[in-house]
Coordinates of C-alpha atoms and ligand atoms in Angstrom, one line a residue:
M24 CA -15.5 31.0 -15.6
T25 CA -13.7 32.8 -12.7
T26 CA -12.0 31.4 -10.7
T27 CA -11.5 31.5 -7.0
R28 CA -7.9 32.4 -5.8
A29 CA -6.8 32.7 -2.4
K30 CA -4.6 35.9 -0.3
I31 CA -3.5 36.8 3.0
T32 CA -5.7 39.4 4.3
A33 CA -4.0 39.7 7.7
L34 CA -0.6 38.8 10.0
G35 CA -0.2 37.8 13.3
T36 CA 2.8 36.9 15.4
Y37 CA 3.9 36.5 18.8
V38 CA 7.0 35.2 20.6
P39 CA 7.2 34.5 24.1
P40 CA 9.3 37.6 26.6
R41 CA 12.0 35.3 28.1
V42 CA 15.2 35.4 25.6
L43 CA 18.0 32.8 25.8
S44 CA 20.8 34.7 24.4
N45 CA 24.4 33.1 23.4
A46 CA 25.5 33.8 26.4
D47 CA 23.1 32.1 28.8
L48 CA 24.1 28.8 26.1
E49 CA 27.7 29.6 26.7
K50 CA 26.7 29.2 30.9
M51 CA 25.1 26.1 29.9
V52 CA 27.2 24.1 27.5
D53 CA 30.4 23.8 25.8
T54 CA 30.2 26.7 22.7
T55 CA 30.8 30.3 22.3
S56 CA 28.7 32.9 21.2
E57 CA 31.3 33.9 17.9
W58 CA 30.5 30.3 16.8
I59 CA 27.2 30.2 17.3
L60 CA 26.8 33.6 15.2
E61 CA 29.4 32.3 12.7
R62 CA 28.0 28.6 11.7
V63 CA 24.2 29.1 12.5
G64 CA 24.2 33.2 12.1
I65 CA 21.7 33.2 15.7
R66 CA 22.8 35.5 18.4
E67 CA 19.2 35.0 20.5
R68 CA 16.0 33.1 20.5
H69 CA 12.8 33.5 23.0
I70 CA 11.9 30.3 24.9
A71 CA 8.4 29.7 26.8
D72 CA 7.7 29.5 30.2
K73 CA 6.5 26.5 31.7
G74 CA 3.1 25.4 31.4
V75 CA 3.0 27.8 28.0
A76 CA 2.1 25.5 24.9
A77 CA 2.0 25.5 21.5
S78 CA -2.1 26.6 21.4
D79 CA -1.1 29.8 23.5
L80 CA 1.4 30.9 21.6
A81 CA -1.3 30.0 18.6
V82 CA -3.8 32.3 20.1
A83 CA -1.7 35.5 21.0
A84 CA -0.5 35.2 17.4
V85 CA -4.3 35.3 16.0
K86 CA -4.9 38.2 19.0
N87 CA -2.2 39.8 17.3
L88 CA -3.7 39.6 14.0
L89 CA -6.7 41.3 15.2
E90 CA -5.1 44.2 16.1
S91 CA -4.3 45.2 12.8
H92 CA -7.2 43.4 11.0
P93 CA -10.1 43.2 13.7
F94 CA -13.0 41.0 12.7
D95 CA -15.8 38.8 14.0
L96 CA -13.8 35.4 14.6
Q97 CA -17.3 33.9 14.5
E98 CA -17.1 34.0 10.6
V99 CA -13.6 31.8 10.9
D100 CA -14.7 28.3 8.9
L101 CA -11.5 26.9 9.2
I102 CA -8.3 26.5 11.5
V103 CA -5.7 24.7 10.1
V104 CA -1.9 24.7 12.7
G105 CA 1.0 23.8 11.6
T106 CA 3.4 22.2 14.5
V107 CA 5.5 19.6 15.8
T108 CA 5.2 20.4 19.6
P109 CA 1.5 20.1 20.3
D110 CA 0.1 20.5 23.7
M111 CA -0.5 17.2 23.6
M112 CA -0.9 13.9 21.4
Y113 CA -4.4 14.8 21.2
P114 CA -6.7 16.5 20.8
S115 CA -5.4 18.9 18.2
T116 CA -3.8 22.1 18.8
A117 CA -6.2 23.3 16.4
C118 CA -9.2 22.1 18.6
L119 CA -7.5 23.4 21.7
V120 CA -7.6 26.9 19.7
Q121 CA -10.8 26.9 18.6
H122 CA -11.9 26.2 22.2
K123 CA -9.7 29.0 24.0
L124 CA -10.6 31.7 21.2
G125 CA -14.8 30.8 21.2
I126 CA -15.0 30.2 17.9
Q127 CA -18.5 28.6 16.8
N128 CA -19.3 26.3 13.9
T129 CA -16.1 25.8 12.6
W130 CA -13.7 23.0 12.4
G131 CA -10.2 22.5 11.8
F132 CA -6.8 20.0 12.4
D133 CA -2.8 20.0 13.0
V134 CA -0.8 19.6 9.9
S135 CA 2.5 17.6 10.9
A136 CA 5.6 18.7 8.8
G137 CA 8.0 20.3 10.9
C138 CA 10.3 23.1 9.3
S139 CA 7.8 23.1 6.7
G140 CA 4.7 22.9 8.7
F141 CA 3.5 26.7 8.1
V142 CA 4.3 26.4 4.2
Y143 CA 2.3 22.9 4.2
A144 CA -0.7 24.3 6.8
L145 CA -1.0 27.6 4.2
N146 CA -1.0 25.5 1.0
T147 CA -3.9 23.2 2.6
G148 CA -5.6 26.6 3.6
V149 CA -5.5 27.8 0.2
K150 CA -7.1 24.8 -1.5
F151 CA -10.0 25.2 0.8
V152 CA -10.6 28.6 0.0
E153 CA -9.9 27.7 -3.8
S154 CA -12.8 25.4 -3.4
G155 CA -14.9 28.3 -3.1
Q156 CA -16.6 26.9 -0.1
Y157 CA -14.4 28.7 2.6
K158 CA -14.2 32.5 2.9
K159 CA -11.9 32.6 6.2
V160 CA -9.2 30.3 6.5
L161 CA -7.0 30.9 10.0
V162 CA -3.4 29.6 9.0
I163 CA -1.1 29.0 12.3
G164 CA 2.3 27.9 12.8
S165 CA 2.8 27.3 16.4
D166 CA 6.5 25.6 17.8
V167 CA 7.6 25.6 21.2
N168 CA 10.6 24.0 20.2
S169 CA 12.0 24.1 24.0
S170 CA 9.5 21.7 25.2
M171 CA 11.9 19.2 23.2
T172 CA 14.9 20.4 23.4
D173 CA 17.9 18.6 25.2
Y174 CA 19.8 21.6 26.6
T175 CA 22.9 19.4 27.1
D176 CA 23.4 18.7 23.5
R177 CA 25.6 21.7 22.3
A178 CA 24.6 20.9 18.2
V179 CA 20.7 21.4 19.0
C180 CA 20.1 23.4 21.7
I181 CA 21.9 26.8 20.2
I182 CA 19.4 26.3 17.4
F183 CA 16.1 26.4 18.2
G184 CA 13.4 29.4 19.8
D185 CA 9.6 29.4 20.3
G186 CA 7.3 31.5 18.7
A187 CA 3.8 31.5 16.2
G188 CA 2.4 33.6 13.4
A189 CA -0.9 33.2 12.1
V190 CA -2.4 34.6 8.7
L191 CA -6.1 35.0 7.4
L192 CA -7.0 33.6 4.2
E193 CA -9.8 35.0 1.9
P194 CA -11.0 34.5 -1.5
C195 CA -9.9 37.0 -4.2
A196 CA -9.9 37.5 -7.8
D197 CA -7.7 35.8 -10.6
G198 CA -4.0 36.8 -10.9
E199 CA -3.9 38.2 -6.9
G200 CA -3.0 36.5 -4.1
V201 CA -1.4 33.0 -3.5
I202 CA -0.3 31.9 -7.5
D203 CA 0.9 28.3 -7.1
H204 CA 3.2 26.0 -4.7
V205 CA 5.0 22.9 -5.0
A206 CA 6.2 20.4 -1.8
Q207 CA 7.6 16.6 -1.5
V208 CA 7.7 14.0 1.4
E209 CA 11.1 11.8 1.3
G210 CA 10.9 9.6 4.2
M211 CA 14.3 8.7 3.8
G212 CA 15.3 12.2 5.8
G213 CA 13.0 10.7 8.8
Q214 CA 16.8 9.1 10.1
Y215 CA 18.2 12.6 10.4
L216 CA 15.6 14.8 12.4
F217 CA 13.2 13.0 14.5
M218 CA 12.0 12.6 18.2
P219 CA 11.4 9.1 19.1
G220 CA 9.7 9.0 22.1
G221 CA 6.2 9.3 23.0
G222 CA 4.1 7.6 20.0
S223 CA 3.1 4.5 19.3
L224 CA 6.6 2.8 18.5
N225 CA 8.5 4.2 22.1
P226 CA 5.4 5.0 23.9
A227 CA 6.9 6.9 27.1
S228 CA 8.1 5.2 29.7
H229 CA 10.9 5.3 32.4
E230 CA 13.3 3.6 29.8
T231 CA 12.3 6.4 27.3
V232 CA 13.6 8.9 29.3
D233 CA 16.8 7.5 30.3
Q234 CA 17.6 7.3 26.8
K235 CA 16.5 10.8 25.9
M236 CA 14.0 9.7 23.6
H237 CA 11.6 12.9 24.0
Y238 CA 14.3 15.1 22.6
I239 CA 15.2 16.5 19.2
H240 CA 17.4 13.8 17.7
Q241 CA 19.5 15.6 14.6
D242 CA 22.2 14.8 12.4
G243 CA 23.1 18.2 11.7
K244 CA 25.4 17.7 8.6
N245 CA 22.9 15.8 6.3
V246 CA 20.0 17.9 7.3
F247 CA 22.0 20.5 6.5
K248 CA 23.3 19.2 3.4
Y249 CA 19.6 18.5 2.1
A250 CA 17.8 21.7 3.3
V251 CA 20.6 23.3 0.9
K252 CA 20.1 21.2 -2.0
K253 CA 16.5 21.1 -1.7
M254 CA 15.5 25.2 -1.0
A255 CA 16.8 25.8 -4.0
E256 CA 15.4 22.8 -6.3
M257 CA 12.0 23.9 -5.2
T258 CA 12.2 27.4 -5.1
E259 CA 13.3 27.1 -8.7
R260 CA 10.7 24.5 -9.6
V261 CA 7.6 27.2 -8.8
L262 CA 9.7 29.8 -10.7
E263 CA 10.5 27.8 -13.7
R264 CA 6.3 26.2 -13.6
N265 CA 5.4 29.5 -13.4
K266 CA 8.0 31.3 -15.8
L267 CA 9.7 33.4 -13.7
T268 CA 13.3 34.0 -12.3
G269 CA 14.7 35.1 -9.1
K270 CA 14.8 38.6 -10.6
D271 CA 10.6 38.7 -10.8
V272 CA 10.5 37.9 -6.7
D273 CA 10.1 41.2 -4.7
C274 CA 10.8 39.6 -1.4
F275 CA 12.1 36.1 -0.4
I276 CA 11.0 34.1 2.8
A277 CA 12.8 31.1 3.7
H278 CA 12.6 28.7 6.5
Q279 CA 15.0 30.4 9.1
A280 CA 16.8 27.0 10.3
N281 CA 20.9 28.3 9.4
R282 CA 21.8 31.6 7.9
R283 CA 24.2 30.1 5.4
I284 CA 21.4 28.0 4.2
I285 CA 19.0 30.9 3.7
T286 CA 22.2 32.6 1.7
A287 CA 22.9 29.9 -0.2
T288 CA 19.7 29.6 -2.1
A289 CA 19.4 33.2 -2.6
D290 CA 23.2 32.8 -4.4
R291 CA 21.6 29.9 -6.5
L292 CA 18.4 31.9 -7.6
G293 CA 20.6 34.9 -8.0
M294 CA 19.1 37.0 -5.4
P295 CA 20.5 40.2 -4.2
L296 CA 20.3 39.9 -0.3
E297 CA 18.3 43.4 0.0
K298 CA 15.1 40.9 -0.9
V299 CA 16.0 38.1 1.1
I300 CA 14.5 38.4 4.9
I301 CA 16.7 36.9 7.8
N302 CA 16.1 37.4 11.3
I303 CA 17.4 34.3 12.6
D304 CA 19.9 36.7 14.4
R305 CA 16.7 37.2 17.1
F306 CA 14.8 34.1 17.1
G307 CA 16.6 31.2 16.0
N308 CA 14.8 28.5 14.6
T309 CA 10.9 28.3 15.7
T310 CA 10.1 25.5 13.4
A311 CA 7.0 26.4 11.6
G312 CA 6.7 29.7 13.2
T313 CA 9.4 31.4 11.0
I314 CA 7.9 31.8 7.8
P315 CA 4.9 34.1 9.1
I316 CA 7.2 36.0 11.8
A317 CA 10.0 36.8 8.8
M318 CA 6.7 38.2 7.1
R319 CA 6.4 40.6 10.1
T320 CA 9.6 41.1 9.8
A321 CA 9.8 41.7 6.6
I322 CA 6.7 44.2 6.4
D323 CA 8.4 46.3 9.4
E324 CA 11.5 46.8 7.3
G325 CA 10.0 47.6 4.0
K326 CA 11.1 44.9 2.2
L327 CA 7.1 43.9 1.4
R328 CA 4.9 45.9 0.1
K329 CA 1.2 45.8 -1.4
G330 CA 1.3 44.1 -4.9
D331 CA 5.4 42.6 -4.5
M332 CA 5.6 38.9 -5.2
L333 CA 6.6 37.1 -2.5
L334 CA 8.6 33.5 -2.7
I335 CA 8.3 31.4 0.5
A336 CA 10.2 28.2 1.0
A337 CA 10.8 25.8 3.3
V338 CA 12.5 22.3 4.3
G339 CA 12.1 20.1 7.4
A340 CA 11.6 17.1 9.2
G341 CA 10.4 13.7 7.1
F342 CA 12.1 15.3 5.3
T343 CA 9.8 17.6 4.0
S344 CA 10.1 20.8 1.9
G345 CA 7.8 23.1 0.0
A346 CA 8.1 26.7 -1.8
T347 CA 4.8 28.6 -2.3
L348 CA 4.8 32.0 -5.0
M349 CA 2.2 34.8 -3.9
R350 CA 1.2 38.5 -4.3
W351 CA 1.3 40.1 -1.1
E352 CA -1.9 41.5 -0.9
F353 CA -2.1 44.0 2.1
Ligands
UT7_404 O1 15.2 23.3 9.5 C1 15.5 21.6 10.1 C2 16.0 22.1 11.3 N1 17.6 22.0 11.4 C3 18.5 22.2 10.4 O2 18.2 23.0 9.7 C4 20.0 22.3 11.1 C5 21.0 22.2 9.8 N2 22.1 21.8 10.1 C6 23.3 23.0 10.8 O3 22.5 24.0 10.5 C7 24.4 23.0 11.0 O4 24.9 21.2 10.7 C8 24.9 22.8 12.5 C9 24.4 24.5 13.2 C10 23.6 22.0 13.4 C11 26.5 22.3 13.2 O5 27.2 23.4 12.3 P1 28.2 22.3 11.8 O6 29.0 23.4 11.4 O7 27.8 21.6 10.2 O8 29.1 21.5 12.1 P2 29.4 20.1 12.6 O9 28.1 19.5 12.9 O10 29.7 19.3 11.3 O11 30.4 20.2 13.7 C12 31.6 20.5 13.8 C13 32.0 20.5 14.9 C14 32.6 19.6 15.6 O12 33.1 19.2 16.9 P3 34.3 18.2 15.9 O13 33.8 17.2 16.1 O14 34.7 18.9 14.7 O15 35.3 18.4 17.2 C15 30.7 20.0 16.5 O16 31.2 18.8 17.9 O17 31.8 21.7 15.7 C16 31.0 21.4 17.2 N3 29.9 21.6 17.4 C17 29.7 22.7 18.0 N4 31.0 23.6 18.5 C18 30.7 24.5 19.1 C19 28.8 21.5 17.0 N5 27.7 22.5 18.0 C20 28.9 23.0 18.5 C21 28.5 24.2 19.2 N6 29.2 25.1 19.7 N7 27.3 24.5 19.9

């Protein structure tokens, strides 16, 4: 019996044109460009204009994908969107993307996994393709972090940017495409990174606005410590399970949250920095957008080519974590 596997056959990305530099932030909060570069690794990030939502970035990323890989969108039979900044509580961003792109006869849903959003959405899409019933699945990571960032909180506003990426998943033969994934949630982490307002626990009110409950709340130190530990643990777990080591990986893309988290993980895996994709300096942390945007950087820099063994990994709010191993197929 042949096994159906899933491979990524196309990639599209989008970041809004407006750039917020470290110099701009120096004028807004008590920080310095040197501090941000040294402690986090960011020079600038892209920020959406007011009225531009996660579905808009997602649609732009899909349109970008179509430029390099034209196909009939009506063939898409599932849309999975990773986001924690949906246009609204409901309908889902996947529904809005379907409507804006005019795709008929499809279905879709959102995946909420913070910075692991793209990895979780991808793994979900992969399972649908592997079922043999789905031939074209759009997996999108899109976040407008600026919509929930307090630009008076210097420990948070320097980190985040807005952006989106989309990939197309299609069936392939055994031995090609996505090989394996691991994932884990540890809900105790909810206390360290969350947005408390606007849900059923703290519905929007004057009070929730006054108490800044509609902004990202982050205990950076605890998130950092967990991310360093977990990023290494997940990548090692997926490699060991497949009898591989860091040496077998041609390209490593970690969620871009802090340059120091990425280099610490690469160090632990014994992976030289030439194989590690770092673009946080240009985009900041775009949450579910980081990994597909970094895939684009990897291709542009000639570090990700057809046939390469690619390892992606993320840790995010929840806590959520995951790592996926695949052969890059285009
Ligand atoms: O994907 C999940 C999303 N989030 C993350 O991954 C975040 C992970 N955490 C981090 O990246 C880091 O913890 C931060 C970048 C958030 C903070 O860096 P840190 O080196 O852990 O700083 P810290 O929280 O230990 O703070 C050290 C000092 C503090 O001052 P005092 O109390 O020692 O006087 C902070 O107030 O740095 C101060 N600080 C800043 N100084 C200048 C915090 N933010 C800034 C800033 N500019 N922007």
